[in-house]
Amino acid sequence: MAGGAVVHGSSDVNRVEAPVTLKAYFMCAFAAFGGIFFGYDSGYINGVMAMPYFIAEIEGEGVSELSPEHKSLITSILSAGTFFGALIAGDLADWTGRRTTIIGGCVVFLIGVALQTASAGLALIVAGRLVAGFGVGAVSAILILYMSEIAPRKVRGALVSGYQFCVTVGLLLASAIDYATQNRTDSGSYRIPIALQMLWAIILGVGLFMLPESPRYYVKKGKLDLAAKVLSRLRGQTIESDYIQDELAEIIANHEHELSLSPEGGYWATWGNCFRGSLFKGSSNVRRTILGTSLQMMQQFSGVNFVFYFGTSFFKQLGTISNPFLISLITTLVNVCSTPISFWSMEKIGRRSLLLWGALGMVICQFIVAIIGTITSSTSAVSAMIAFICIYIFFFASTWGPGAWVVIGEIYPLQMRARGVALSTASNWLWNCIIAVITPYMVDADKGNLGAKVFYIWGGLCALCFVYAYFLIPETKGLTLEQVDRMLEETTPRTSAKWVPHSTYAAEMGFTDKVGVSNVEHVTKEEV
């Protein structure tokens, strides 16, 4: 019909998505590039806070390290900005689109970096990191949403894991640049690492202009012609292809099914929708929201950001390490080299199993580090601690690092997906901020002076992560986002790995025959 879309679905659960193409890989891989400036922005401050010139700028001449108060403020203020940036992005992603929100986040981030680069004291560096945090929060939340919605189901876990890999690359680049500029005796020692962040944001923002919007966003907005064209571009098939027709029909049918259960309302109703349903029903919106936000909290409880935020200062505190910057660089390199393992394991082993084994491995390593650090501080003991810290990072980087981001992009229905992912990401940054605030007070010599004993705390929290994963994390590998919805309705986390798709939403909603969808805005190819 004129100005409308005609779609037909399938009752075959194996025909709800086109085969994976190289084009889809490249599109998602580029979107994952956003992880670089997220990782870089999180990582550069670790080295900068230990640079003599920067310390003198903040504390004055003759001071050898930042005060715990200033260290806590500078580190945590970014996370405060990202918390609110992620929440705001949840609204923008539903109003203006996933891609537009990410590009806007890049612009805000550039403003924050410019302020930091111009700083010559505490006030401007704090203000710049706060503004940059809004941009990082928006990008980190919506990139996961965007990638989850455009990635093919068979490689979605691997491609979203690519985002975490880019985060680790950003951390490594930050450590390398810090290492290269640490001995400069001018403001370039900290301004160069800060200013380089602009490059990553510019590349991502410009590149996204060439990528399509999410087809699921267009379905949510009722623009089915656009959804079909974008899906055709993503899957490398013609619009008339049965694969495109079947996948689009399944997305539409799932959305209509969700609307039949929980109709959309006004602004506050859409946020309230995230908390609807029973706490005792695994597929309810409130249970999904709790799962997403608590999963990101648990990822922060692993303690990995202690190493990446305060590692240089911690290694310096051990006393027997001549170059703490180099050790920090090594731990970051381990992080980078370990993450690509998840590209394979996320799809072959599964999300749930990886999170369980990862938590167990981290518990063992952290308690070993804590015990060694409690018993002795000899050179050989410190070397052993560093070795087990690297093994601990290996377990995190190949499991919980990417796994938490993969799962939060999969568990929410389309109706609340943008806000659900935003809430989950905001939770990550909230706990990131809390840990960044309290850690200096726990480990600094003139405060809690826990030193290596802090790993008893991280080890205990990782034991909690293991219990959490066993009881609450479902297995979602190999399923479309719509099939994840059905799986959550019909199974429990502990039995989810055995669930197999047995029907489609398109069949249930009567889309197995061609159905005309009216009142859909007609668009040209240039608008895609």
Short mmCIF file of C-alpha atoms in Angstrom, two decimals:
data_model
loop_
_atom_site.label_atom_id
_atom_site.label_comp_id
_atom_site.label_asym_id
_atom_site.label_seq_id
_atom_site.Cartn_x
_atom_site.Cartn_y
_atom_site.Cartn_z
CA MET A 1 0.00 0.00 0.00
CA ALA A 2 1.17 3.55 -0.62
CA GLY A 3 3.40 4.96 2.02
CA GLY A 4 3.23 1.72 4.02
CA ALA A 5 5.20 -1.44 4.59
CA VAL A 6 4.14 -4.98 3.91
CA VAL A 7 5.82 -7.63 6.03
CA HIS A 8 5.37 -11.33 6.50
CA GLY A 9 6.87 -13.50 9.17
CA SER A 10 7.77 -17.12 9.68
CA SER A 11 6.97 -19.76 12.25
CA ASP A 12 10.44 -21.27 11.68
CA VAL A 13 12.66 -20.27 14.63
CA ASN A 14 15.75 -20.68 12.43
CA ARG A 15 14.52 -18.18 9.84
CA VAL A 16 14.29 -15.06 12.02
CA GLU A 17 17.66 -13.65 10.97
CA ALA A 18 19.82 -13.52 7.83
CA PRO A 19 23.24 -15.20 7.63
CA VAL A 20 26.17 -13.22 9.07
CA THR A 21 28.02 -11.05 6.53
CA LEU A 22 31.44 -9.39 6.58
CA LYS A 23 29.65 -6.03 6.29
CA ALA A 24 27.85 -6.63 9.60
CA TYR A 25 31.15 -7.44 11.26
CA PHE A 26 32.75 -4.21 10.07
CA MET A 27 29.83 -2.02 11.10
CA CYS A 28 29.76 -3.41 14.63
CA ALA A 29 33.55 -3.40 14.87
CA PHE A 30 33.64 0.31 14.10
CA ALA A 31 30.89 1.04 16.63
CA ALA A 32 33.00 -0.82 19.20
CA PHE A 33 35.75 1.74 18.57
CA GLY A 34 33.92 3.98 21.05
CA GLY A 35 35.35 1.83 23.81
CA ILE A 36 38.78 3.31 23.11
CA PHE A 37 37.99 6.78 24.38
CA PHE A 38 35.98 5.34 27.29
CA GLY A 39 39.01 3.25 28.28
CA TYR A 40 41.52 6.00 27.58
CA ASP A 41 39.60 8.54 29.61
CA SER A 42 39.35 6.11 32.53
CA GLY A 43 43.01 5.14 32.32
CA TYR A 44 45.07 8.27 31.69
CA ILE A 45 44.31 9.73 35.12
CA ASN A 46 46.10 6.81 36.82
CA GLY A 47 49.49 7.95 35.52
CA VAL A 48 48.80 11.68 35.47
CA MET A 49 48.07 11.75 39.21
CA ALA A 50 51.57 10.36 39.86
CA MET A 51 53.41 12.88 37.62
CA PRO A 52 55.61 15.32 39.59
CA TYR A 53 54.65 18.33 37.45
CA PHE A 54 50.91 17.66 37.80
CA ILE A 55 51.26 17.13 41.56
CA ALA A 56 53.06 20.47 41.84
CA GLU A 57 50.28 22.18 39.83
CA ILE A 58 47.61 20.86 42.19
CA GLU A 59 49.37 20.77 45.59
CA GLY A 60 52.21 23.26 45.16
CA GLU A 61 55.99 22.84 45.09
CA GLY A 62 57.73 20.38 47.38
CA VAL A 63 54.84 17.89 47.61
CA SER A 64 55.52 14.34 46.43
CA GLU A 65 51.95 13.08 45.97
CA LEU A 66 48.35 14.25 45.76
CA SER A 67 46.34 14.37 48.96
CA PRO A 68 43.73 11.60 49.33
CA GLU A 69 40.99 14.24 49.09
CA HIS A 70 42.23 15.60 45.75
CA LYS A 71 43.00 12.13 44.40
CA SER A 72 39.50 11.00 45.29
CA LEU A 73 37.85 14.10 43.81
CA ILE A 74 39.75 14.07 40.52
CA THR A 75 39.14 10.37 39.97
CA SER A 76 35.51 10.16 41.03
CA ILE A 77 34.17 13.34 39.43
CA LEU A 78 34.29 11.72 35.99
CA SER A 79 32.09 8.88 37.24
CA ALA A 80 29.62 11.37 38.72
CA GLY A 81 29.24 12.94 35.28
CA THR A 82 28.91 9.60 33.53
CA PHE A 83 26.13 8.54 35.92
CA PHE A 84 23.92 11.44 34.87
CA GLY A 85 25.08 11.29 31.26
CA ALA A 86 23.95 7.67 30.99
CA LEU A 87 20.51 8.45 32.45
CA ILE A 88 19.97 11.43 30.15
CA ALA A 89 21.08 9.33 27.18
CA GLY A 90 18.30 6.83 27.91
CA ASP A 91 15.77 9.54 27.07
CA LEU A 92 17.65 10.91 24.08
CA ALA A 93 18.13 7.48 22.51
CA ASP A 94 14.35 6.96 22.39
CA TRP A 95 13.61 10.53 21.26
CA THR A 96 16.30 11.23 18.65
CA GLY A 97 17.81 7.83 17.90
CA ARG A 98 20.72 5.70 19.07
CA ARG A 99 23.23 7.02 16.55
CA THR A 100 22.37 10.70 17.10
CA THR A 101 22.73 10.31 20.87
CA ILE A 102 26.21 8.80 20.52
CA ILE A 103 27.34 11.61 18.21
CA GLY A 104 25.98 14.19 20.67
CA GLY A 105 27.89 12.47 23.46
CA CYS A 106 31.10 12.82 21.44
CA VAL A 107 30.53 16.58 21.12
CA VAL A 108 29.98 16.99 24.88
CA PHE A 109 33.07 14.89 25.55
CA LEU A 110 35.20 17.15 23.31
CA ILE A 111 34.13 20.21 25.31
CA GLY A 112 35.13 18.50 28.56
CA VAL A 113 38.53 17.48 27.17
CA ALA A 114 39.18 21.04 25.99
CA LEU A 115 38.56 22.31 29.54
CA GLN A 116 40.92 19.69 31.00
CA THR A 117 43.64 20.49 28.49
CA ALA A 118 43.47 24.18 29.38
CA SER A 119 43.67 23.50 33.13
CA ALA A 120 46.53 24.68 35.30
CA GLY A 121 44.98 23.86 38.65
CA LEU A 122 42.38 21.80 40.44
CA ALA A 123 39.20 23.71 39.52
CA LEU A 124 39.36 23.39 35.73
CA ILE A 125 40.56 19.78 35.70
CA VAL A 126 37.61 18.83 37.91
CA ALA A 127 35.13 20.85 35.82
CA GLY A 128 36.49 19.36 32.60
CA ARG A 129 36.28 15.79 33.88
CA LEU A 130 32.70 16.40 35.04
CA VAL A 131 31.63 17.67 31.59
CA ALA A 132 33.55 14.91 29.80
CA GLY A 133 31.81 12.44 32.08
CA PHE A 134 28.41 13.41 30.66
CA GLY A 135 29.69 12.56 27.19
CA VAL A 136 31.35 9.30 28.25
CA GLY A 137 28.21 8.22 30.11
CA ALA A 138 26.01 8.81 27.06
CA VAL A 139 28.36 7.02 24.68
CA SER A 140 29.09 4.07 26.98
CA ALA A 141 25.37 3.41 27.53
CA ILE A 142 24.04 3.83 24.01
CA LEU A 143 26.92 2.18 22.16
CA ILE A 144 26.10 -1.08 23.94
CA LEU A 145 22.43 -0.62 23.08
CA TYR A 146 23.22 0.24 19.44
CA MET A 147 25.60 -2.69 18.94
CA SER A 148 23.23 -5.17 20.56
CA GLU A 149 20.41 -4.04 18.27
CA ILE A 150 22.33 -4.20 14.99
CA ALA A 151 24.59 -7.23 15.60
CA PRO A 152 23.60 -10.69 14.26
CA ARG A 153 22.62 -13.07 17.06
CA LYS A 154 25.32 -15.67 16.34
CA VAL A 155 28.14 -13.18 16.86
CA ARG A 156 26.47 -10.57 19.07
CA GLY A 157 28.39 -11.65 22.16
CA ALA A 158 31.69 -11.57 20.30
CA LEU A 159 31.03 -8.18 18.72
CA VAL A 160 29.86 -6.54 21.95
CA SER A 161 32.96 -8.07 23.59
CA GLY A 162 34.87 -6.08 20.99
CA TYR A 163 33.67 -2.98 22.79
CA GLN A 164 35.34 -4.16 26.00
CA PHE A 165 38.47 -4.99 23.98
CA CYS A 166 38.55 -1.42 22.72
CA VAL A 167 38.17 -0.23 26.33
CA THR A 168 41.31 -2.21 27.19
CA VAL A 169 43.13 -0.80 24.16
CA GLY A 170 42.21 2.68 25.38
CA LEU A 171 43.60 1.86 28.83
CA LEU A 172 46.82 0.57 27.24
CA LEU A 173 47.23 3.65 25.06
CA ALA A 174 46.69 5.84 28.11
CA SER A 175 49.35 3.95 30.07
CA ALA A 176 51.79 4.14 27.15
CA ILE A 177 51.29 7.89 26.69
CA ASP A 178 51.59 8.48 30.45
CA TYR A 179 54.81 6.44 30.46
CA ALA A 180 56.20 8.52 27.57
CA THR A 181 55.41 11.93 29.09
CA GLN A 182 55.92 11.26 32.82
CA ASN A 183 59.38 12.87 33.02
CA ARG A 184 58.58 16.07 31.14
CA THR A 185 59.15 19.15 33.26
CA ASP A 186 56.40 21.25 31.70
CA SER A 187 52.62 21.14 31.40
CA GLY A 188 52.96 18.86 28.38
CA SER A 189 53.49 15.98 30.82
CA TYR A 190 49.75 15.92 31.56
CA ARG A 191 48.28 18.04 28.75
CA ILE A 192 49.47 15.69 25.99
CA PRO A 193 47.74 12.60 27.48
CA ILE A 194 44.59 14.64 28.08
CA ALA A 195 44.42 16.29 24.65
CA LEU A 196 44.91 13.04 22.72
CA GLN A 197 41.43 11.96 23.83
CA MET A 198 39.96 14.36 21.29
CA LEU A 199 41.19 12.16 18.45
CA TRP A 200 39.16 9.13 19.54
CA ALA A 201 35.94 11.13 19.92
CA ILE A 202 36.36 12.79 16.51
CA ILE A 203 36.94 9.44 14.76
CA LEU A 204 33.88 7.86 16.39
CA GLY A 205 31.59 10.85 15.84
CA VAL A 206 32.50 11.30 12.18
CA GLY A 207 32.38 7.57 11.47
CA LEU A 208 28.89 7.17 12.94
CA PHE A 209 27.54 9.57 10.33
CA MET A 210 28.22 6.79 7.81
CA LEU A 211 26.56 4.01 9.84
CA PRO A 212 22.79 3.34 9.83
CA GLU A 213 20.38 3.89 12.69
CA SER A 214 19.13 0.86 14.61
CA PRO A 215 16.21 -0.86 12.84
CA ARG A 216 14.64 -1.60 16.23
CA TYR A 217 14.55 2.15 16.98
CA TYR A 218 12.59 2.70 13.76
CA VAL A 219 10.18 -0.10 14.68
CA LYS A 220 9.64 1.55 18.05
CA LYS A 221 8.90 4.87 16.28
CA GLY A 222 6.56 3.19 13.76
CA LYS A 223 8.79 3.93 10.74
CA LEU A 224 8.69 0.45 9.22
CA ASP A 225 9.87 1.48 5.74
CA LEU A 226 13.02 2.88 7.29
CA ALA A 227 13.43 -0.16 9.51
CA ALA A 228 13.27 -2.44 6.47
CA LYS A 229 15.83 -0.42 4.52
CA VAL A 230 18.25 -0.25 7.44
CA LEU A 231 17.87 -3.97 8.14
CA SER A 232 18.52 -4.70 4.48
CA ARG A 233 21.71 -2.64 4.65
CA LEU A 234 22.88 -4.33 7.85
CA ARG A 235 22.21 -7.89 6.67
CA GLY A 236 23.37 -7.48 3.07
CA GLN A 237 20.01 -8.67 1.66
CA THR A 238 17.36 -7.03 -0.49
CA ILE A 239 14.28 -5.66 1.23
CA GLU A 240 12.18 -8.30 -0.55
CA SER A 241 14.34 -11.11 0.84
CA ASP A 242 12.50 -13.60 3.05
CA TYR A 243 15.26 -13.15 5.65
CA ILE A 244 14.60 -9.40 5.91
CA GLN A 245 10.82 -9.90 5.90
CA ASP A 246 10.97 -12.59 8.58
CA GLU A 247 13.36 -10.74 10.88
CA LEU A 248 11.45 -7.47 10.59
CA ALA A 249 8.16 -9.27 11.24
CA GLU A 250 9.62 -10.89 14.36
CA ILE A 251 10.85 -7.53 15.69
CA ILE A 252 7.47 -5.88 15.03
CA ALA A 253 5.52 -8.78 16.53
CA ASN A 254 7.68 -8.83 19.66
CA HIS A 255 7.21 -5.07 20.09
CA GLU A 256 3.44 -5.37 19.71
CA HIS A 257 3.41 -8.26 22.17
CA GLU A 258 5.25 -6.12 24.73
CA LEU A 259 2.87 -3.21 24.12
CA SER A 260 -0.11 -5.50 24.69
CA LEU A 261 1.30 -6.38 28.10
CA SER A 262 2.40 -2.86 29.04
CA PRO A 263 1.07 0.01 26.89
CA GLU A 264 3.24 3.10 26.50
CA GLY A 265 2.31 6.22 28.46
CA GLY A 266 3.77 9.65 29.13
CA TYR A 267 7.34 10.54 30.04
CA TRP A 268 7.23 9.40 33.67
CA ALA A 269 5.22 6.33 32.73
CA THR A 270 7.99 5.19 30.39
CA TRP A 271 10.52 5.38 33.23
CA GLY A 272 8.04 3.78 35.60
CA ASN A 273 7.66 0.95 33.10
CA CYS A 274 11.19 -0.16 34.00
CA PHE A 275 9.90 -1.04 37.48
CA ARG A 276 6.62 -2.75 36.58
CA GLY A 277 5.80 -6.35 37.39
CA SER A 278 6.46 -8.82 40.17
CA LEU A 279 9.79 -9.30 41.90
CA PHE A 280 9.07 -13.04 41.83
CA LYS A 281 8.64 -13.29 38.05
CA GLY A 282 11.93 -13.60 36.16
CA SER A 283 10.66 -11.92 33.00
CA SER A 284 9.08 -8.88 34.69
CA ASN A 285 10.47 -5.46 33.88
CA VAL A 286 11.49 -4.79 37.47
CA ARG A 287 13.42 -8.07 37.64
CA ARG A 288 15.24 -7.22 34.40
CA THR A 289 16.09 -3.75 35.69
CA ILE A 290 17.40 -5.17 38.96
CA LEU A 291 19.41 -7.77 37.04
CA GLY A 292 21.00 -5.19 34.74
CA THR A 293 21.83 -2.65 37.44
CA SER A 294 23.08 -5.23 39.95
CA LEU A 295 25.20 -6.98 37.30
CA GLN A 296 27.07 -3.74 36.62
CA MET A 297 27.44 -3.18 40.35
CA MET A 298 28.99 -6.65 40.67
CA GLN A 299 31.39 -5.92 37.83
CA GLN A 300 32.65 -2.92 39.79
CA PHE A 301 32.85 -5.02 42.96
CA SER A 302 35.50 -7.15 41.22
CA GLY A 303 37.99 -4.42 42.19
CA VAL A 304 39.64 -4.20 38.78
CA ASN A 305 39.40 -0.41 38.69
CA PHE A 306 41.51 -0.28 41.83
CA VAL A 307 44.38 -1.56 39.66
CA PHE A 308 43.63 0.74 36.72
CA TYR A 309 42.82 3.90 38.71
CA PHE A 310 45.27 3.59 41.57
CA GLY A 311 47.71 0.90 40.39
CA THR A 312 50.63 3.27 39.88
CA SER A 313 50.22 4.75 43.35
CA PHE A 314 49.72 1.28 44.88
CA PHE A 315 52.83 -0.19 43.24
CA LYS A 316 54.83 2.83 44.37
CA GLN A 317 53.56 2.26 47.93
CA LEU A 318 54.91 -1.32 47.92
CA GLY A 319 58.39 0.21 48.08
CA THR A 320 60.42 -2.41 46.21
CA ILE A 321 59.35 -1.43 42.66
CA SER A 322 61.70 0.98 40.91
CA ASN A 323 59.32 1.89 38.08
CA PRO A 324 55.63 1.66 39.03
CA PHE A 325 54.64 3.23 35.69
CA LEU A 326 56.12 0.22 33.87
CA ILE A 327 54.29 -2.28 36.11
CA SER A 328 51.04 -0.41 35.51
CA LEU A 329 51.72 -0.59 31.78
CA ILE A 330 52.28 -4.36 32.04
CA THR A 331 48.99 -4.96 33.88
CA THR A 332 47.19 -2.96 31.21
CA LEU A 333 48.87 -5.00 28.48
CA VAL A 334 47.66 -8.20 30.14
CA ASN A 335 44.16 -6.71 30.10
CA VAL A 336 44.37 -6.04 26.35
CA CYS A 337 45.80 -9.45 25.43
CA SER A 338 43.27 -11.37 27.54
CA THR A 339 40.05 -9.74 26.31
CA PRO A 340 40.06 -11.19 22.74
CA ILE A 341 39.64 -14.67 24.25
CA SER A 342 36.04 -13.63 24.96
CA PHE A 343 35.39 -13.19 21.22
CA TRP A 344 35.42 -16.99 20.98
CA SER A 345 34.40 -18.05 24.48
CA MET A 346 31.36 -15.75 24.74
CA GLU A 347 29.63 -17.67 21.93
CA LYS A 348 31.11 -21.14 22.51
CA ILE A 349 31.05 -21.39 26.33
CA GLY A 350 28.26 -18.89 27.02
CA ARG A 351 27.72 -15.84 29.20
CA ARG A 352 26.63 -17.62 32.38
CA SER A 353 29.48 -20.16 32.49
CA LEU A 354 32.09 -17.50 31.79
CA LEU A 355 30.86 -15.29 34.63
CA LEU A 356 30.91 -18.23 37.05
CA TRP A 357 34.43 -19.39 36.17
CA GLY A 358 35.70 -15.82 35.99
CA ALA A 359 34.47 -15.02 39.49
CA LEU A 360 36.05 -18.18 40.86
CA GLY A 361 39.41 -17.41 39.26
CA MET A 362 39.39 -13.83 40.58
CA VAL A 363 38.57 -14.98 44.11
CA ILE A 364 41.56 -17.34 44.21
CA CYS A 365 44.02 -14.78 42.81
CA GLN A 366 42.90 -11.94 45.06
CA PHE A 367 43.13 -13.95 48.26
CA ILE A 368 46.61 -15.15 47.26
CA VAL A 369 47.71 -11.53 46.71
CA ALA A 370 46.22 -10.49 50.06
CA ILE A 371 47.85 -13.37 51.96
CA ILE A 372 51.29 -12.79 50.43
CA GLY A 373 51.08 -9.04 51.10
CA THR A 374 50.07 -9.68 54.71
CA ILE A 375 52.89 -12.14 55.44
CA THR A 376 55.89 -10.44 53.82
CA SER A 377 56.99 -7.44 51.75
CA SER A 378 60.22 -8.89 50.29
CA THR A 379 61.15 -8.29 46.66
CA SER A 380 60.27 -11.85 45.64
CA ALA A 381 56.93 -11.61 47.45
CA VAL A 382 56.08 -8.39 45.63
CA SER A 383 56.98 -10.06 42.31
CA ALA A 384 54.62 -12.93 43.17
CA MET A 385 51.86 -10.45 44.05
CA ILE A 386 52.27 -8.70 40.69
CA ALA A 387 52.13 -12.08 38.90
CA PHE A 388 48.85 -13.02 40.59
CA ILE A 389 47.43 -9.53 39.98
CA CYS A 390 48.12 -10.12 36.28
CA ILE A 391 46.40 -13.54 36.42
CA TYR A 392 43.46 -11.91 38.21
CA ILE A 393 43.26 -9.32 35.41
CA PHE A 394 43.30 -12.16 32.88
CA PHE A 395 40.23 -13.71 34.51
CA PHE A 396 38.42 -10.37 34.63
CA ALA A 397 39.28 -9.34 31.07
CA SER A 398 38.15 -12.62 29.53
CA THR A 399 34.92 -12.97 31.54
CA TRP A 400 33.36 -10.22 33.65
CA GLY A 401 34.86 -7.35 31.65
CA PRO A 402 32.95 -8.05 28.42
CA GLY A 403 30.31 -10.37 29.90
CA ALA A 404 28.49 -7.74 31.95
CA TRP A 405 28.16 -5.43 28.93
CA VAL A 406 26.97 -8.25 26.67
CA VAL A 407 24.21 -9.36 29.06
CA ILE A 408 22.76 -5.89 29.75
CA GLY A 409 22.37 -5.34 26.01
CA GLU A 410 20.30 -8.52 25.68
CA ILE A 411 17.89 -8.76 28.61
CA TYR A 412 15.56 -5.78 28.04
CA PRO A 413 12.48 -5.70 25.75
CA LEU A 414 12.45 -3.05 23.01
CA GLN A 415 9.85 -0.92 24.79
CA MET A 416 12.23 -0.18 27.68
CA ARG A 417 15.60 -1.19 26.23
CA ALA A 418 17.12 2.30 25.95
CA ARG A 419 16.19 3.24 29.51
CA GLY A 420 17.07 -0.20 30.88
CA VAL A 421 20.57 -0.11 29.39
CA ALA A 422 20.91 3.51 30.56
CA LEU A 423 20.00 2.53 34.14
CA SER A 424 22.43 -0.39 34.03
CA THR A 425 25.27 1.78 32.73
CA ALA A 426 24.46 4.47 35.27
CA SER A 427 24.76 1.80 37.97
CA ASN A 428 28.20 0.90 36.65
CA TRP A 429 29.33 4.50 36.90
CA LEU A 430 27.67 5.08 40.27
CA TRP A 431 29.61 2.21 41.85
CA ASN A 432 32.69 3.22 39.89
CA CYS A 433 32.38 6.65 41.52
CA ILE A 434 31.82 5.23 45.01
CA ILE A 435 34.87 2.96 44.72
CA ALA A 436 36.98 5.80 43.34
CA VAL A 437 35.97 8.00 46.30
CA ILE A 438 36.59 5.51 49.09
CA THR A 439 39.65 3.60 47.81
CA PRO A 440 42.29 6.27 48.60
CA TYR A 441 40.98 6.40 52.16
CA MET A 442 41.31 2.62 52.45
CA VAL A 443 44.86 2.20 51.14
CA ASP A 444 46.80 5.46 51.63
CA ALA A 445 49.44 5.32 54.37
CA ASP A 446 48.00 8.26 56.32
CA LYS A 447 44.44 6.90 56.16
CA GLY A 448 43.30 3.27 56.30
CA ASN A 449 46.73 2.01 55.24
CA LEU A 450 45.34 -1.36 54.16
CA GLY A 451 47.92 -1.78 51.42
CA ALA A 452 47.74 -5.31 49.98
CA LYS A 453 45.09 -6.24 52.58
CA VAL A 454 42.55 -4.41 50.39
CA PHE A 455 42.56 -7.55 48.24
CA TYR A 456 40.77 -9.39 51.06
CA ILE A 457 37.89 -7.00 50.40
CA TRP A 458 37.98 -7.48 46.62
CA GLY A 459 38.27 -11.25 47.07
CA GLY A 460 35.26 -11.36 49.36
CA LEU A 461 33.23 -9.29 46.90
CA CYS A 462 34.24 -11.60 44.01
CA ALA A 463 32.99 -14.56 46.06
CA LEU A 464 29.69 -12.69 46.19
CA CYS A 465 29.91 -12.28 42.38
CA PHE A 466 30.13 -16.08 42.02
CA VAL A 467 27.00 -16.65 44.12
CA TYR A 468 25.21 -13.86 42.24
CA ALA A 469 26.04 -15.34 38.82
CA TYR A 470 24.93 -18.83 39.87
CA PHE A 471 21.48 -17.76 41.03
CA LEU A 472 20.66 -14.80 38.75
CA ILE A 473 22.49 -14.80 35.39
CA PRO A 474 20.60 -16.49 32.50
CA GLU A 475 22.26 -18.00 29.44
CA THR A 476 21.52 -15.92 26.33
CA LYS A 477 24.04 -17.14 23.75
CA GLY A 478 22.80 -17.88 20.23
CA LEU A 479 19.39 -16.21 20.72
CA THR A 480 17.91 -13.17 19.00
CA LEU A 481 16.88 -10.35 21.33
CA GLU A 482 13.27 -11.40 20.80
CA GLN A 483 14.08 -15.02 21.71
CA VAL A 484 15.78 -13.80 24.90
CA ASP A 485 12.43 -12.26 25.85
CA ARG A 486 10.71 -15.60 25.40
CA MET A 487 13.42 -17.52 27.25
CA LEU A 488 13.13 -15.23 30.29
CA GLU A 489 9.37 -15.87 30.33
CA GLU A 490 9.68 -19.66 30.25
CA THR A 491 12.75 -20.59 32.29
CA THR A 492 14.96 -19.73 35.27
CA PRO A 493 18.64 -18.69 35.26
CA ARG A 494 19.81 -22.13 36.40
CA THR A 495 17.86 -23.95 33.67
CA SER A 496 18.18 -21.33 30.93
CA ALA A 497 21.13 -23.02 29.16
CA LYS A 498 18.84 -25.93 28.21
CA TRP A 499 16.13 -23.72 26.68
CA VAL A 500 15.68 -23.81 22.89
CA PRO A 501 13.40 -21.62 20.75
CA HIS A 502 10.16 -23.37 19.81
CA SER A 503 7.95 -20.64 18.34
CA THR A 504 8.07 -17.12 16.97
CA TYR A 505 6.25 -13.95 17.96
CA ALA A 506 5.40 -13.43 14.30
CA ALA A 507 3.39 -16.68 14.25
CA GLU A 508 1.58 -15.82 17.49
CA MET A 509 0.71 -12.30 16.32
CA GLY A 510 -0.56 -13.44 12.92
CA PHE A 511 2.38 -12.21 10.84
CA THR A 512 3.02 -15.53 9.08
CA ASP A 513 0.90 -14.29 6.20
CA LYS A 514 1.61 -10.96 4.53
CA VAL A 515 0.22 -8.13 6.58
CA GLY A 516 -0.08 -4.51 5.52
CA VAL A 517 1.08 -2.00 8.09
CA SER A 518 -0.53 1.37 7.47
CA ASN A 519 0.26 4.86 8.66
CA VAL A 520 3.97 4.33 8.21
CA GLU A 521 5.98 7.29 7.04
CA HIS A 522 7.52 6.75 3.57
CA VAL A 523 11.17 7.74 3.32
CA THR A 524 13.86 7.96 0.70
CA LYS A 525 17.12 6.05 0.64
CA GLU A 526 19.07 9.19 1.56
CA GLU A 527 17.27 9.34 4.94
CA VAL A 528 18.53 5.93 6.07
#
